[in-house]
CSV table of C-alpha atoms in Angstrom, one decimal:
chain,number,residue,atom,x,y,z
A,1025,ASP,CA,-8.2,-3.8,-5.2
A,1026,SER,CA,-5.2,-1.9,-4.0
A,1027,GLY,CA,-2.8,-2.7,-6.9
A,1028,VAL,CA,-0.1,-4.4,-4.5
A,1029,THR,CA,0.1,-8.1,-4.9
A,1030,GLN,CA,1.5,-10.5,-3.1
A,1031,THR,CA,2.3,-14.1,-3.4
A,1032,PRO,CA,1.5,-16.8,-2.7
A,1033,LYS,CA,-2.1,-16.3,-1.1
A,1034,HIS,CA,-1.2,-19.7,1.1
A,1035,LEU,CA,1.5,-21.4,2.1
A,1036,ILE,CA,1.8,-24.5,4.6
A,1037,THR,CA,5.1,-25.7,5.4
A,1038,ALA,CA,6.9,-27.6,8.0
A,1039,THR,CA,8.9,-26.5,11.5
A,1040,GLY,CA,12.7,-25.7,10.1
A,1041,GLN,CA,11.7,-25.0,6.8
A,1042,ARG,CA,12.1,-21.5,5.2
A,1043,VAL,CA,10.2,-19.8,2.9
A,1044,THR,CA,10.1,-16.7,0.5
A,1045,LEU,CA,6.9,-14.2,0.1
A,1046,ARG,CA,7.1,-12.2,-2.8
A,1047,CYS,CA,5.2,-8.3,-3.0
A,1048,SER,CA,5.0,-6.1,-5.8
A,1049,PRO,CA,4.1,-2.6,-5.1
A,1050,ARG,CA,1.6,-0.3,-6.8
A,1051,SER,CA,2.8,1.1,-9.6
A,1052,GLY,CA,4.8,4.4,-8.9
A,1053,ASP,CA,5.2,3.1,-5.2
A,1054,LEU,CA,9.2,3.7,-4.1
A,1055,SER,CA,8.4,2.1,-0.4
A,1056,VAL,CA,7.3,-1.3,0.8
A,1057,TYR,CA,6.3,-2.3,4.3
A,1058,TRP,CA,6.1,-5.5,5.9
A,1059,TYR,CA,3.4,-6.2,8.7
A,1060,GLN,CA,2.8,-9.6,10.3
A,1061,GLN,CA,-0.8,-10.5,12.0
A,1062,SER,CA,-0.9,-12.9,14.3
A,1063,LEU,CA,-3.6,-14.2,17.0
A,1064,ASP,CA,-1.4,-13.6,20.2
A,1065,GLN,CA,0.9,-10.3,18.8
A,1066,GLY,CA,-1.9,-8.4,16.5
A,1067,LEU,CA,-0.6,-6.3,13.4
A,1068,GLN,CA,3.1,-5.7,14.0
A,1069,PHE,CA,5.6,-3.8,11.9
A,1070,LEU,CA,8.0,-6.2,10.7
A,1071,ILE,CA,10.5,-4.0,8.2
A,1072,GLN,CA,10.5,-1.3,5.8
A,1073,TYR,CA,12.4,-0.5,2.2
A,1074,TYR,CA,12.5,2.7,0.4
A,1075,ASN,CA,14.0,2.4,-3.4
A,1076,GLY,CA,15.8,-0.3,-2.3
A,1077,GLU,CA,17.2,0.2,0.5
A,1078,GLU,CA,15.8,-0.6,4.2
A,1079,ARG,CA,14.5,2.2,5.8
A,1080,ALA,CA,13.2,1.1,9.1
A,1081,LYS,CA,13.4,-1.9,11.3
A,1082,GLY,CA,10.5,-3.1,13.6
A,1083,ASN,CA,9.8,-6.0,15.6
A,1084,ILE,CA,11.9,-8.5,13.0
A,1085,LEU,CA,13.0,-11.9,14.2
A,1086,GLU,CA,17.0,-12.7,13.2
A,1087,ARG,CA,15.4,-15.4,11.4
A,1088,PHE,CA,13.6,-13.3,9.0
A,1089,SER,CA,15.3,-11.1,6.3
A,1090,ALA,CA,14.1,-9.1,3.6
A,1091,GLN,CA,15.2,-7.2,0.5
A,1092,GLN,CA,13.9,-4.6,-2.3
A,1093,PHE,CA,15.1,-5.6,-5.9
A,1094,PRO,CA,15.8,-2.7,-8.5
A,1095,ASP,CA,12.3,-3.4,-10.3
A,1096,LEU,CA,11.1,-2.3,-6.5
A,1097,HIS,CA,9.2,-5.3,-5.9
A,1098,SER,CA,10.2,-7.0,-2.4
A,1099,GLU,CA,10.6,-10.5,-0.5
A,1100,LEU,CA,10.4,-11.6,2.8
A,1101,ASN,CA,12.6,-14.5,3.7
A,1102,LEU,CA,11.5,-16.8,6.7
A,1103,SER,CA,13.8,-19.4,7.5
A,1104,SER,CA,14.1,-21.9,10.6
A,1105,LEU,CA,10.4,-21.9,10.7
A,1106,GLU,CA,8.6,-22.4,14.1
A,1107,LEU,CA,4.8,-22.9,15.0
A,1108,GLY,CA,4.5,-19.5,16.2
A,1109,ASP,CA,5.7,-18.2,13.0
A,1110,SER,CA,2.1,-18.9,11.7
A,1111,ALA,CA,0.6,-15.9,10.6
A,1112,LEU,CA,-0.9,-13.8,7.9
A,1113,TYR,CA,2.0,-11.4,6.3
A,1114,PHE,CA,1.0,-8.4,4.7
A,1115,CYS,CA,3.0,-6.0,2.4
A,1116,ALA,CA,2.1,-2.8,1.9
A,1117,SER,CA,3.2,0.1,-0.4
A,1118,ASN,CA,3.0,4.0,-0.9
A,1119,GLU,CA,5.5,6.8,-2.6
A,1120,GLY,CA,7.5,6.7,0.6
A,1121,ARG,CA,8.4,10.6,0.3
A,1122,TRP,CA,5.7,12.4,2.0
A,1123,GLN,CA,3.0,11.6,4.3
A,1124,GLU,CA,0.8,9.4,2.3
A,1125,THR,CA,-1.7,6.5,2.9
A,1126,GLN,CA,-0.1,2.9,2.9
A,1127,TYR,CA,-2.1,0.5,0.7
A,1128,PHE,CA,-1.9,-3.1,1.6
A,1129,GLY,CA,-2.0,-6.1,-0.7
A,1130,PRO,CA,-4.2,-9.2,0.2
A,1131,GLY,CA,-1.2,-11.0,2.5
A,1132,THR,CA,0.5,-14.3,2.5
A,1133,ARG,CA,-1.4,-16.9,4.9
A,1134,LEU,CA,1.4,-18.9,6.3
A,1135,LEU,CA,0.8,-21.9,8.5
A,1136,VAL,CA,3.8,-23.9,9.8
A,1137,LEU,CA,3.0,-27.6,10.8
B,1427,ALA,CA,6.9,4.9,21.4
B,1428,GLN,CA,3.2,5.4,20.5
B,1429,THR,CA,0.7,3.1,21.4
B,1430,VAL,CA,-2.9,2.9,19.9
B,1431,THR,CA,-5.8,1.6,22.4
B,1432,GLN,CA,-9.0,0.1,21.2
B,1433,SER,CA,-11.2,-0.7,24.1
B,1434,GLN,CA,-14.1,-2.3,22.1
B,1435,PRO,CA,-13.0,-5.8,21.4
B,1436,GLU,CA,-16.7,-6.4,20.0
B,1437,MET,CA,-19.6,-4.7,18.9
B,1438,SER,CA,-22.8,-5.5,17.2
B,1439,VAL,CA,-25.6,-3.3,15.9
B,1440,GLN,CA,-28.8,-3.4,13.9
B,1441,GLU,CA,-28.8,-2.4,10.1
B,1442,ALA,CA,-29.1,1.1,9.5
B,1443,GLU,CA,-28.1,1.9,13.0
B,1444,THR,CA,-25.2,4.6,13.8
B,1445,VAL,CA,-22.4,2.9,15.8
B,1446,THR,CA,-19.2,4.7,17.2
B,1447,LEU,CA,-16.0,2.8,17.4
B,1448,SER,CA,-13.4,4.2,20.1
B,1449,CYS,CA,-9.7,4.7,20.0
B,1450,THR,CA,-7.3,6.0,22.3
B,1451,TYR,CA,-3.4,7.0,21.3
B,1452,ASP,CA,-0.7,7.7,23.2
B,1453,THR,CA,2.2,9.8,21.7
B,1454,SER,CA,4.5,12.9,22.7
B,1455,GLU,CA,4.6,13.9,18.6
B,1456,SER,CA,2.9,16.5,17.4
B,1457,ASN,CA,2.8,15.9,14.1
B,1458,TYR,CA,0.8,12.8,12.7
B,1459,TYR,CA,-1.8,10.9,10.8
B,1460,LEU,CA,-4.6,8.7,12.2
B,1461,PHE,CA,-6.1,6.1,10.3
B,1462,TRP,CA,-9.0,3.7,10.1
B,1463,TYR,CA,-8.5,0.6,8.4
B,1464,LYS,CA,-11.3,-2.1,7.8
B,1465,GLN,CA,-10.6,-5.9,7.4
B,1466,PRO,CA,-13.6,-7.8,6.5
B,1467,PRO,CA,-13.7,-11.8,6.6
B,1468,SER,CA,-11.7,-11.8,3.3
B,1469,ARG,CA,-8.9,-10.3,5.3
B,1470,GLN,CA,-8.2,-7.8,3.1
B,1471,MET,CA,-6.7,-4.7,4.9
B,1472,ILE,CA,-9.1,-1.5,3.5
B,1473,LEU,CA,-8.1,2.0,4.4
B,1474,VAL,CA,-11.9,3.5,5.6
B,1475,ILE,CA,-10.5,6.9,6.7
B,1476,ARG,CA,-7.5,9.2,7.4
B,1477,GLN,CA,-7.0,12.5,9.6
B,1478,GLU,CA,-4.2,14.6,10.0
B,1479,ALA,CA,-3.3,16.0,12.9
B,1480,TYR,CA,-2.6,19.5,12.1
B,1481,LYS,CA,-6.4,19.8,10.5
B,1482,GLN,CA,-9.1,20.6,13.0
B,1483,GLN,CA,-11.7,19.6,10.8
B,1484,ASN,CA,-12.9,16.2,11.3
B,1485,ALA,CA,-12.6,14.0,7.9
B,1486,THR,CA,-15.4,12.5,6.5
B,1487,GLU,CA,-15.9,10.1,4.0
B,1488,ASN,CA,-19.6,9.2,3.0
B,1489,ARG,CA,-21.4,7.4,5.9
B,1490,PHE,CA,-17.9,7.4,7.8
B,1491,SER,CA,-16.7,10.2,9.9
B,1492,VAL,CA,-14.5,10.5,12.6
B,1493,ASN,CA,-14.4,12.7,16.1
B,1494,PHE,CA,-11.0,13.8,16.7
B,1495,GLN,CA,-9.8,15.4,19.8
B,1496,LYS,CA,-6.2,16.1,19.7
B,1497,ALA,CA,-6.2,17.2,23.5
B,1498,ALA,CA,-7.6,14.1,24.6
B,1499,LYS,CA,-5.8,12.1,22.3
B,1500,SER,CA,-9.1,9.9,21.0
B,1501,PHE,CA,-10.1,9.4,17.6
B,1502,SER,CA,-13.5,7.6,17.3
B,1503,LEU,CA,-15.1,6.0,13.8
B,1504,LYS,CA,-18.5,6.9,13.6
B,1505,ILE,CA,-20.7,4.6,10.7
B,1506,SER,CA,-23.9,5.8,9.8
B,1507,ASP,CA,-27.1,3.8,8.2
B,1508,SER,CA,-24.7,0.6,8.6
B,1509,GLN,CA,-24.9,-1.9,6.1
B,1510,LEU,CA,-24.3,-5.5,6.0
B,1511,GLY,CA,-21.3,-5.2,4.5
B,1512,ASP,CA,-19.6,-2.9,7.1
B,1513,THR,CA,-19.4,-6.4,9.0
B,1514,ALA,CA,-15.6,-6.2,9.6
B,1515,MET,CA,-12.8,-6.1,12.1
B,1516,TYR,CA,-12.0,-2.1,12.3
B,1517,PHE,CA,-8.4,-1.1,13.4
B,1518,CYS,CA,-7.1,2.2,14.6
B,1519,ALA,CA,-3.6,3.3,13.5
B,1520,PHE,CA,-0.9,6.2,13.6
B,1521,THR,CA,1.9,7.0,12.0
B,1522,ARG,CA,4.1,9.9,12.8
B,1523,ILE,CA,5.2,12.8,10.7
B,1524,SER,CA,9.0,12.3,9.7
B,1525,ASN,CA,11.5,14.7,7.6
B,1526,PHE,CA,12.8,11.3,6.5
B,1527,GLY,CA,9.2,10.5,5.0
B,1528,ASN,CA,6.9,7.8,5.6
B,1529,GLU,CA,7.2,5.6,8.8
B,1530,LYS,CA,5.3,2.7,10.2
B,1531,LEU,CA,1.7,2.1,11.0
B,1532,THR,CA,1.2,1.6,14.6
B,1533,PHE,CA,-2.4,-0.6,15.0
B,1534,GLY,CA,-4.3,-0.7,17.9
B,1535,THR,CA,-5.9,-4.4,18.8
B,1536,GLY,CA,-9.0,-4.2,16.5
B,1537,THR,CA,-12.9,-4.0,17.1
B,1538,ARG,CA,-14.7,-6.7,15.6
B,1539,LEU,CA,-18.0,-5.1,14.6
B,1540,THR,CA,-21.0,-7.2,13.4
B,1541,ILE,CA,-24.4,-5.4,11.5
B,1542,ILE,CA,-27.1,-7.5,12.2
B,1543,PRO,CA,-29.8,-7.9,9.6
């Protein structure tokens, strides 16, 4: 158990819908990272937050957004969902100040029908 | 931009044997970290081993060790005395060292390793 939690574990929805994925980092971690794992794109970095502020953006679609709240949990919002958004979404965390390992949550498996 | 290449999509080995997974990377950075992550059928991403580029000594974690060749930009993972629980997808990953703290991981495409009983 990495100490990072993600909810829900599975999500099935329809095209055009909006969903919210939630991540709680390890105790004491200030930095949260979101990654998408799909069959055709592999593991890709989406976005990073550090202590409530956006730190870096990767290949995140405009239909996707994220935020980190004062209690340091983070949410990834996916809207106008398409079939191609079906993937495993991971959250990872670390303290964020030095070059530490990122610890991954169990992931949220999203299926868009 | 950094790239990570894993040229072995699949490998299999008999239980108790030794297997080596290959990884090469391309970067203009001089300071960075390299990782191997394991993803078993549960899909959880689990850290196997970490190597700091500034360290000349190869990292070792129990049965897992790396061969880090900085000049060749090569970072292979050796698994000794392989066990059935080692069956998983293995990802090589890179992160650069920044003055602003931690940055993203760039992953390779993975190697699917099967341990045969």
